[in-house]
Coordinates of C-alpha atoms and ligand atoms in Angstrom, one line a residue:
X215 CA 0.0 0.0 0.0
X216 CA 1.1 3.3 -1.0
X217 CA 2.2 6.0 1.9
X218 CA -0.8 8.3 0.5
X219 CA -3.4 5.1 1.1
X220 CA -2.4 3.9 4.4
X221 CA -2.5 7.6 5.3
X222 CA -6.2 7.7 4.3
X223 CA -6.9 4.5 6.0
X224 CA -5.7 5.8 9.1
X225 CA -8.1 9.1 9.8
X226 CA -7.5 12.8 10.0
X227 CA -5.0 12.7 12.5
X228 CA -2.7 10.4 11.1
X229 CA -3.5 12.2 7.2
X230 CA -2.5 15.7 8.7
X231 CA -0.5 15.6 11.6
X232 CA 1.9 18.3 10.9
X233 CA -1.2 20.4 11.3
X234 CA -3.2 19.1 14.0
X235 CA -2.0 19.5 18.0
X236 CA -0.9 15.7 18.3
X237 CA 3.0 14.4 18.8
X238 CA 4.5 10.8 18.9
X239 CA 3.1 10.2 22.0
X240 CA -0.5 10.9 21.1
X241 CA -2.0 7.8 21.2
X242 CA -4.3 7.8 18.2
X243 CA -8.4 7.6 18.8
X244 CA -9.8 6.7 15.3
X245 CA -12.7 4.9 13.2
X246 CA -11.1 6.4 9.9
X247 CA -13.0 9.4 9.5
X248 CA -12.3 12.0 7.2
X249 CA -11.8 12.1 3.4
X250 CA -15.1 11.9 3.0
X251 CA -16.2 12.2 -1.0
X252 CA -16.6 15.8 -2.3
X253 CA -19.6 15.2 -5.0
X254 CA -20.0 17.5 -8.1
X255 CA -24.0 18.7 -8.7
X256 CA -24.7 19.4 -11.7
X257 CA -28.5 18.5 -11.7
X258 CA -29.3 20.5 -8.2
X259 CA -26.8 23.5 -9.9
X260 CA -29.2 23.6 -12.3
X261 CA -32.2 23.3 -10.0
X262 CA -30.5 26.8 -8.0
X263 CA -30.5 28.5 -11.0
X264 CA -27.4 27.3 -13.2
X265 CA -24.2 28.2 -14.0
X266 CA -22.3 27.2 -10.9
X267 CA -19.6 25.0 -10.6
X268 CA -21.4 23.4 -7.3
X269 CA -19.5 20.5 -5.1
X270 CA -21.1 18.7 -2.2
X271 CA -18.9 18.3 0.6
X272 CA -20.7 14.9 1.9
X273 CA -19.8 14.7 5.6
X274 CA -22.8 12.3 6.6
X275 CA -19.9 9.4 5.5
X276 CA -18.3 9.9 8.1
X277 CA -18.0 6.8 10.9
X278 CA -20.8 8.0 12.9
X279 CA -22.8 9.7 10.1
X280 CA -21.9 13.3 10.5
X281 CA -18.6 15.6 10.6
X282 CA -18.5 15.8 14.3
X283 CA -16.2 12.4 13.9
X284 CA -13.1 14.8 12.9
X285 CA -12.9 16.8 16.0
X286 CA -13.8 13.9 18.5
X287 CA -11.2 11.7 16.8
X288 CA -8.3 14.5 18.1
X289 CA -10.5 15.3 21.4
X290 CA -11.0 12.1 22.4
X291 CA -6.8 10.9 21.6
X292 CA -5.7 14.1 23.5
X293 CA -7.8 13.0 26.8
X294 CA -6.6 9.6 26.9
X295 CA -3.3 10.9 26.5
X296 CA -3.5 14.0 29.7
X297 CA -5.1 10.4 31.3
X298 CA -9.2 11.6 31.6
X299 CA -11.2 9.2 32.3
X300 CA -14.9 10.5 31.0
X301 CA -15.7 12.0 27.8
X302 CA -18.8 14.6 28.8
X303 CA -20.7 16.3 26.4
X304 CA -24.0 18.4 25.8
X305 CA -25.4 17.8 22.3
X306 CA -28.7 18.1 19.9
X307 CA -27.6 14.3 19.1
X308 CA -24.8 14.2 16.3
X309 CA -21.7 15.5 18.8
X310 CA -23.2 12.7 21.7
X311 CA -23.3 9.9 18.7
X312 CA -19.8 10.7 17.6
X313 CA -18.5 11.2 21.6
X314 CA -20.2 7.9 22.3
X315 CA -18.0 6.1 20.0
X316 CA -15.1 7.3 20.1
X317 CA -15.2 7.1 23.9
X318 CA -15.7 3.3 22.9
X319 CA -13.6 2.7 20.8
X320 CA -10.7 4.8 23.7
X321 CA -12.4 2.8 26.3
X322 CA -13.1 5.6 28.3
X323 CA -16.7 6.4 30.0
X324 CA -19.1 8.8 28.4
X325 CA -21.3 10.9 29.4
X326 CA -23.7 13.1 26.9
X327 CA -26.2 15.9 27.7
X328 CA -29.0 16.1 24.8
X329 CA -32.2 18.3 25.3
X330 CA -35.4 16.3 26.1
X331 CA -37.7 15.3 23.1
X332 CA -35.6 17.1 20.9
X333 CA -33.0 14.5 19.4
X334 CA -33.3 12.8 16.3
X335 CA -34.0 8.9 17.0
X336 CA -30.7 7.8 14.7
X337 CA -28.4 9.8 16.8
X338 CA -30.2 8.4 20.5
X339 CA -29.9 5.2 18.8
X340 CA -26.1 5.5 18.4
X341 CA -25.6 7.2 21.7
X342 CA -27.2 4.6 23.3
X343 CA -25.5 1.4 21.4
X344 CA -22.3 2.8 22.4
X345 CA -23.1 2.4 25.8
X346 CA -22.9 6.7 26.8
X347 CA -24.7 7.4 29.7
X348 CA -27.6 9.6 27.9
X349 CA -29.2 12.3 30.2
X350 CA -32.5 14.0 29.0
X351 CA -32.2 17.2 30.3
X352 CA -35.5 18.8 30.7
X353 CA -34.2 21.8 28.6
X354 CA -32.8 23.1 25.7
X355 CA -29.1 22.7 24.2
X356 CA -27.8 26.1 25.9
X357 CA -29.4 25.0 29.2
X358 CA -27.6 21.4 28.9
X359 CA -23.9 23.1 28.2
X360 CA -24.3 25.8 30.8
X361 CA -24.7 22.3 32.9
X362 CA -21.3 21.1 30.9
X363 CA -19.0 23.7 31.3
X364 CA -20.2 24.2 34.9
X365 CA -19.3 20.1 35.6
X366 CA -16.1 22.2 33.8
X367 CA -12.7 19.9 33.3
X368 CA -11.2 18.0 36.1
X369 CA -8.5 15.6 35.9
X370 CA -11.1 12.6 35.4
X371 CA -13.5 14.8 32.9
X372 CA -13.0 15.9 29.6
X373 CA -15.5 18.3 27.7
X374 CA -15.4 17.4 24.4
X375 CA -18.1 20.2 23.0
X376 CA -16.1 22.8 20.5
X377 CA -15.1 24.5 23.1
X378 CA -12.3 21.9 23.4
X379 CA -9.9 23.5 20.9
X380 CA -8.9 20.2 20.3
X381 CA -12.3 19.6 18.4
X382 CA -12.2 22.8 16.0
X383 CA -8.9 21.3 15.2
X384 CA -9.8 18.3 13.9
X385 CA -12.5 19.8 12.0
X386 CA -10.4 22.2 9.9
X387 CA -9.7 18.8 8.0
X388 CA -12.4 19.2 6.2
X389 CA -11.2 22.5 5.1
X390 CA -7.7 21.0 3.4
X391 CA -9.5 18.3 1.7
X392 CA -11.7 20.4 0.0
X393 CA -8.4 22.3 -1.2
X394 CA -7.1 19.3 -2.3
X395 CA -9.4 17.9 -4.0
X396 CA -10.5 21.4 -5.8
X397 CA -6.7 22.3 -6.3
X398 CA -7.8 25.8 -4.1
X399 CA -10.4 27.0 -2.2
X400 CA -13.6 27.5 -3.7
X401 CA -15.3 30.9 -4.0
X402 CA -18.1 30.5 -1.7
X403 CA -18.2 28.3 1.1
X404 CA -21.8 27.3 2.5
X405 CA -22.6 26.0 5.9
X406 CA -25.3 25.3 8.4
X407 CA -24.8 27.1 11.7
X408 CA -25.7 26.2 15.5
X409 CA -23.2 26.2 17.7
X410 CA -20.7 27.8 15.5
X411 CA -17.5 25.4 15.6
X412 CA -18.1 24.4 12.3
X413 CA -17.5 27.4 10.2
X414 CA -15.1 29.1 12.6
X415 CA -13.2 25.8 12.3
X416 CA -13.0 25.6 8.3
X417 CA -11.9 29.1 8.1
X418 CA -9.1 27.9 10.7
X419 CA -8.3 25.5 8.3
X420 CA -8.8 27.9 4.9
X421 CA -6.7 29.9 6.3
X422 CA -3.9 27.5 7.7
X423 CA -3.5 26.3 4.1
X424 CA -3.4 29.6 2.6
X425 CA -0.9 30.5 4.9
X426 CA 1.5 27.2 4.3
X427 CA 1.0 27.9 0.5
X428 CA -0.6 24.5 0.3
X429 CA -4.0 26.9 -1.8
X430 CA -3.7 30.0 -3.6
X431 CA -7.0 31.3 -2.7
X432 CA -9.9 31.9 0.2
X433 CA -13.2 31.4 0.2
X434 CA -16.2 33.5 1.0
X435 CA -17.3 31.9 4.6
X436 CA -21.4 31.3 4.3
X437 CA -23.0 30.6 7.2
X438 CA -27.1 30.0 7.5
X439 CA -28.9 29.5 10.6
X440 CA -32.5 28.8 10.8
X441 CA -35.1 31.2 10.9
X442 CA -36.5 30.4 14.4
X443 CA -32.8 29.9 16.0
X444 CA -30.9 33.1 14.3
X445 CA -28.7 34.9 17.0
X446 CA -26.2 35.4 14.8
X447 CA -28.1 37.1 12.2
X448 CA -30.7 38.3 14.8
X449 CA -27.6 39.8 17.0
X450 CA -29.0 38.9 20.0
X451 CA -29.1 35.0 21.5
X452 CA -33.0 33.5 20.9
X453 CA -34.0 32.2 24.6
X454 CA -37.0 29.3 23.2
X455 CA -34.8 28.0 19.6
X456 CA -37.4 26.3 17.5
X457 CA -36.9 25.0 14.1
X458 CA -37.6 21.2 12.1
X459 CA -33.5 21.1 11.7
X460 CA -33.1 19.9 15.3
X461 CA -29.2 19.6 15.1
X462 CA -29.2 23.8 15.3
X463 CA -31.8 24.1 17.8
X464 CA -29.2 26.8 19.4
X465 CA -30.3 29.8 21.1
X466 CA -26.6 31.0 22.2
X467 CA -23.8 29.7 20.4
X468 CA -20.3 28.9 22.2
X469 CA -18.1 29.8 18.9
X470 CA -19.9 33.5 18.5
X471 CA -16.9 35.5 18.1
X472 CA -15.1 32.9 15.9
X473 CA -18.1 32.9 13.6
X474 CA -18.1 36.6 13.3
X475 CA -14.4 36.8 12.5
X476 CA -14.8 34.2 10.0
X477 CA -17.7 36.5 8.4
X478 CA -15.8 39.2 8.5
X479 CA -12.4 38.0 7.5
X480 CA -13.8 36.3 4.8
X481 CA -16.1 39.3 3.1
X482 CA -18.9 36.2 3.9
X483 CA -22.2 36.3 4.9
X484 CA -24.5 35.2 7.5
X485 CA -28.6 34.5 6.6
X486 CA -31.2 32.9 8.2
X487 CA -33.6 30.4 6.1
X488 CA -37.1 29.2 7.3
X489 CA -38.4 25.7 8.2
X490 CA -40.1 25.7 4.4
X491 CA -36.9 26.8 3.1
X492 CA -34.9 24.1 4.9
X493 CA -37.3 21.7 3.8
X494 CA -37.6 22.3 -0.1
X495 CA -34.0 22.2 0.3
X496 CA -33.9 18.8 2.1
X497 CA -36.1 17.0 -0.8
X498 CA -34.5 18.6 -3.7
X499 CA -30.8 17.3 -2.6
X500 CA -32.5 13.9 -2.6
X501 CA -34.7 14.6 -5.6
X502 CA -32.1 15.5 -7.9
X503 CA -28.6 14.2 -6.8
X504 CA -29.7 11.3 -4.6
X505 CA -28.0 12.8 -1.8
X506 CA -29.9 12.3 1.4
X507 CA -28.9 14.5 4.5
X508 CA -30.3 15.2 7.7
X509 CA -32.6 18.8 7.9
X510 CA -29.9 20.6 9.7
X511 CA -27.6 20.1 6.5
X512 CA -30.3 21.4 4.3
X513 CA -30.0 24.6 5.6
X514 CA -26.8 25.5 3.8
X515 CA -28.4 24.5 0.3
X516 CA -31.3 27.0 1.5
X517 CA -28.8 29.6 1.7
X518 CA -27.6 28.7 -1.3
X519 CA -30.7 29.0 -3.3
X520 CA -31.7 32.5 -0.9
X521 CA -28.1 33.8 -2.2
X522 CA -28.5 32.6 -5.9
X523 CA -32.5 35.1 -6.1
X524 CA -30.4 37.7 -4.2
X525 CA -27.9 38.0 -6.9
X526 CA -25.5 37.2 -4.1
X527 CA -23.7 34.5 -6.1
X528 CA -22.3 35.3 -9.6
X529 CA -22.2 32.8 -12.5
X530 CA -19.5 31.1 -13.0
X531 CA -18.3 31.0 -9.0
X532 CA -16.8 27.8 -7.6
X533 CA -19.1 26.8 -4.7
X534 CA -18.9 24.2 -1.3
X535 CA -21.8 22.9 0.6
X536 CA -21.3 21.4 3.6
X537 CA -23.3 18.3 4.5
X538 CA -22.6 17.9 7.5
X539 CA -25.1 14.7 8.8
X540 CA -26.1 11.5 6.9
X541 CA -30.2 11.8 6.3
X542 CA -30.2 8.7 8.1
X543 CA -29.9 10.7 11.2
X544 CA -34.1 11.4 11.2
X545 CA -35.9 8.9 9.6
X546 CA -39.2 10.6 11.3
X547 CA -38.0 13.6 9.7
X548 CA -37.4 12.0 6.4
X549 CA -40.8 9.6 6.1
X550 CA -43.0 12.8 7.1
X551 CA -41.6 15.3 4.3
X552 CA -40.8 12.8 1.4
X553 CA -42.8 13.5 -1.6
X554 CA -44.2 10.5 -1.6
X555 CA -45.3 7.6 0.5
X556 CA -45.1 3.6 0.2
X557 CA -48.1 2.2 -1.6
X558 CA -49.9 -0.9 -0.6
X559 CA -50.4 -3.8 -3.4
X560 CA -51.5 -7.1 -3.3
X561 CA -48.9 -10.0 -4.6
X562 CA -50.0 -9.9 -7.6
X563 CA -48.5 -9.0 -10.8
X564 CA -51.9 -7.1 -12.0
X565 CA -51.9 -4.9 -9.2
X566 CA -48.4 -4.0 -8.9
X567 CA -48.6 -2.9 -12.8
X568 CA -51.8 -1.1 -12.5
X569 CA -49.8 0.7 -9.2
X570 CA -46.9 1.4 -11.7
X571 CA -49.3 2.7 -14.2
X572 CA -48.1 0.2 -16.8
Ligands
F0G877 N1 -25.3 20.3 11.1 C1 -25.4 19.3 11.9 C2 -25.9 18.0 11.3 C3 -25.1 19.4 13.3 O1 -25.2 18.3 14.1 C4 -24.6 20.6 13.8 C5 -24.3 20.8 15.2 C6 -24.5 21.7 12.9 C7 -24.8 21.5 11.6 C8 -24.0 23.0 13.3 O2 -22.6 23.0 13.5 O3 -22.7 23.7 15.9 O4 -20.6 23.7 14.6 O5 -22.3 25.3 14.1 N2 -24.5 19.9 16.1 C9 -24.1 20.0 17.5 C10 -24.4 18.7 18.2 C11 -24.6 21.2 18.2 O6 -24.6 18.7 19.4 O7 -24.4 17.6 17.6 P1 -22.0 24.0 14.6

């Protein structure tokens, strides 16, 4: 096997080292995430209006289903080497799925915070498989990590929320794989926003790149929230969060100040796009590329298509969407807004033509 390959094989860490916070001694935490497959759209291009050059960043193939796995893979391998003991963790369900099993996999105990009610079954599912101790906190997602960060870090506990540095490390990954595989940043990069660690972490990593003259170029950071959870866009934190795209439920995100400099920095923009929005969104990534992702992930597509009948977006630009959860994630979700349903037919041959209209 080539050096490139087993690199691969071996997850983020191992693929950029030089560039993430980890030595010799790090002992290495990983289920092989990361170079996840970065899909070119030419049918939903189309659908948005044409005449973009439009690539799908497809993070939902990651271990556990969403991009959360490339900041717990360096979290969770720097706490078993300071010597924690628990992985703790407050989550809307895709940051408690990933902590779950990568606390596994580092045999280390794990405990994860998600707001009652409000996580999709997929991502209690994988909590719960992996053993985490899952508390249903009778609140929202701001009222489970005030609860984190005020259990705070002791030599036994490790947060492992993105206010670990350690987990807006890992995630920057994503950022230098899009520059690889492009050959430079693109124009416009789109993302969901909820706690903000995501897009303050790629424009770590855009500009990390830039600066080791690994891309030539940076991208416009642009970040969507949705309509009912805005803060960022509202300028003000949202006490009761409400939206279908339960992953950014978020009322006060920890990463504020990182996602306004990467706004700023970045000439970018930040929008918010309704629960309609985020669902048109959600079917038409399915509808016309086959993609399925999670509601959350929609929201960046719905920014995308807001942008494109602004005249935000001008033909011809180079342009990233983040998906960052597998539409697995919510099958209620999913089987309540597909555009269609499963039929009933007898086991016949006659009624299963008739049903195909044949
Ligand atoms: N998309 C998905 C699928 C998410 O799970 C999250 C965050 C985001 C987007 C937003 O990313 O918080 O870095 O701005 N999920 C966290 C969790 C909050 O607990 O799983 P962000």
């Amino acid at each position: 096997m080539s050096q490139e390959k087993s690199n691969r094989a071996g997850g983020v860490i191992r693929r950029y080292a030089a560039l993430l916070p980890v030595s010799g001694a790090t002992p290495v935490v990983t289920l092989a995430e990361g170079d996840t497959p970065l899909v070119r759209a030419p049918r939903l291009a189309a659908a948005v209006g044409g005449g973009l050059d439009l690539y799908l960043k497809c993070e939902g193939l990651n271990p556990t289903g969403s991009f959360k796995d490339r900041g717990m893979t360096v979290a969770v391998s720097k706490a078993l080497e300071r010597g924690a003991r628990v992985v703790v963790c407050a989550s809307t369900g895709n940051t408690s799925a990933s902590a779950a099993a990568y606390a596994a996999r580092a045999g280390l105990r794990c405990v994860v915070l998600i707001p009652e009610g409000n996580v999709a079954l997929g991502k209690l599912a994988q909590a719960l498989m992996c053993g985490a101790t899952t508390l249903q906190v009778r609140g929202n997602f701001d009222v489970a990590l005030a609860l984190v960060r005020q259990l705070g870090e002791s030599d036994a506990v490790e947060v492992v929320n993105s206010i670990n540095p350690a987990r807006l490390e890992g995630q920057k990954t994503a950022a230098f794989e899009i520059c690889d595989a492009l050959g430079d940043a693109p124009d416009y990069h789109f993302l969901p926003v909820g706690n903000a660690g995501n897009i303050t972490a790629y424009w770590k990593g855009y500009r990390e790149y830039h600066a080791e003259g690994q891309s030539d170029t940076l991208p416009r950071m642009m970040g969507f929230q949705a309509a009912g959870a805005a803060p960022l866009v509202d300028g003000a934190p949202v006490a009761r969060p409400d939206t279908v795209a339960s992953a950014i439920r978020i009322g006060n995100p920890a990463s504020w100040q990182g996602a306004r400099a990467a706004l700023d920095e970045s000439g970018g923009h930040i929008g918010k796009v309704t629960d309609a929005e985020i669902l048109e969104a959600y079917k038409l990534a399915a509808s016309t590329e086959g993609v399925f992702v999670e509601p959350a992930s929609a929201a960046a597509l719905a920014g995308l298509i807001q942008c494109r009948r602004e005249g935000r977006i001008e033909a011809g630009s180079i342009v990233a969407v983040t998906l960052t959860g597998h539409g697995l994630k919510d099958p209620d979700a999913a089987v309540q807004h597909a555009p269609v349903q499963p039929v009933i037919v007898e086991a016949d041959l006659a009624a299963v033509k008739a049903a195909m209209g044949i």
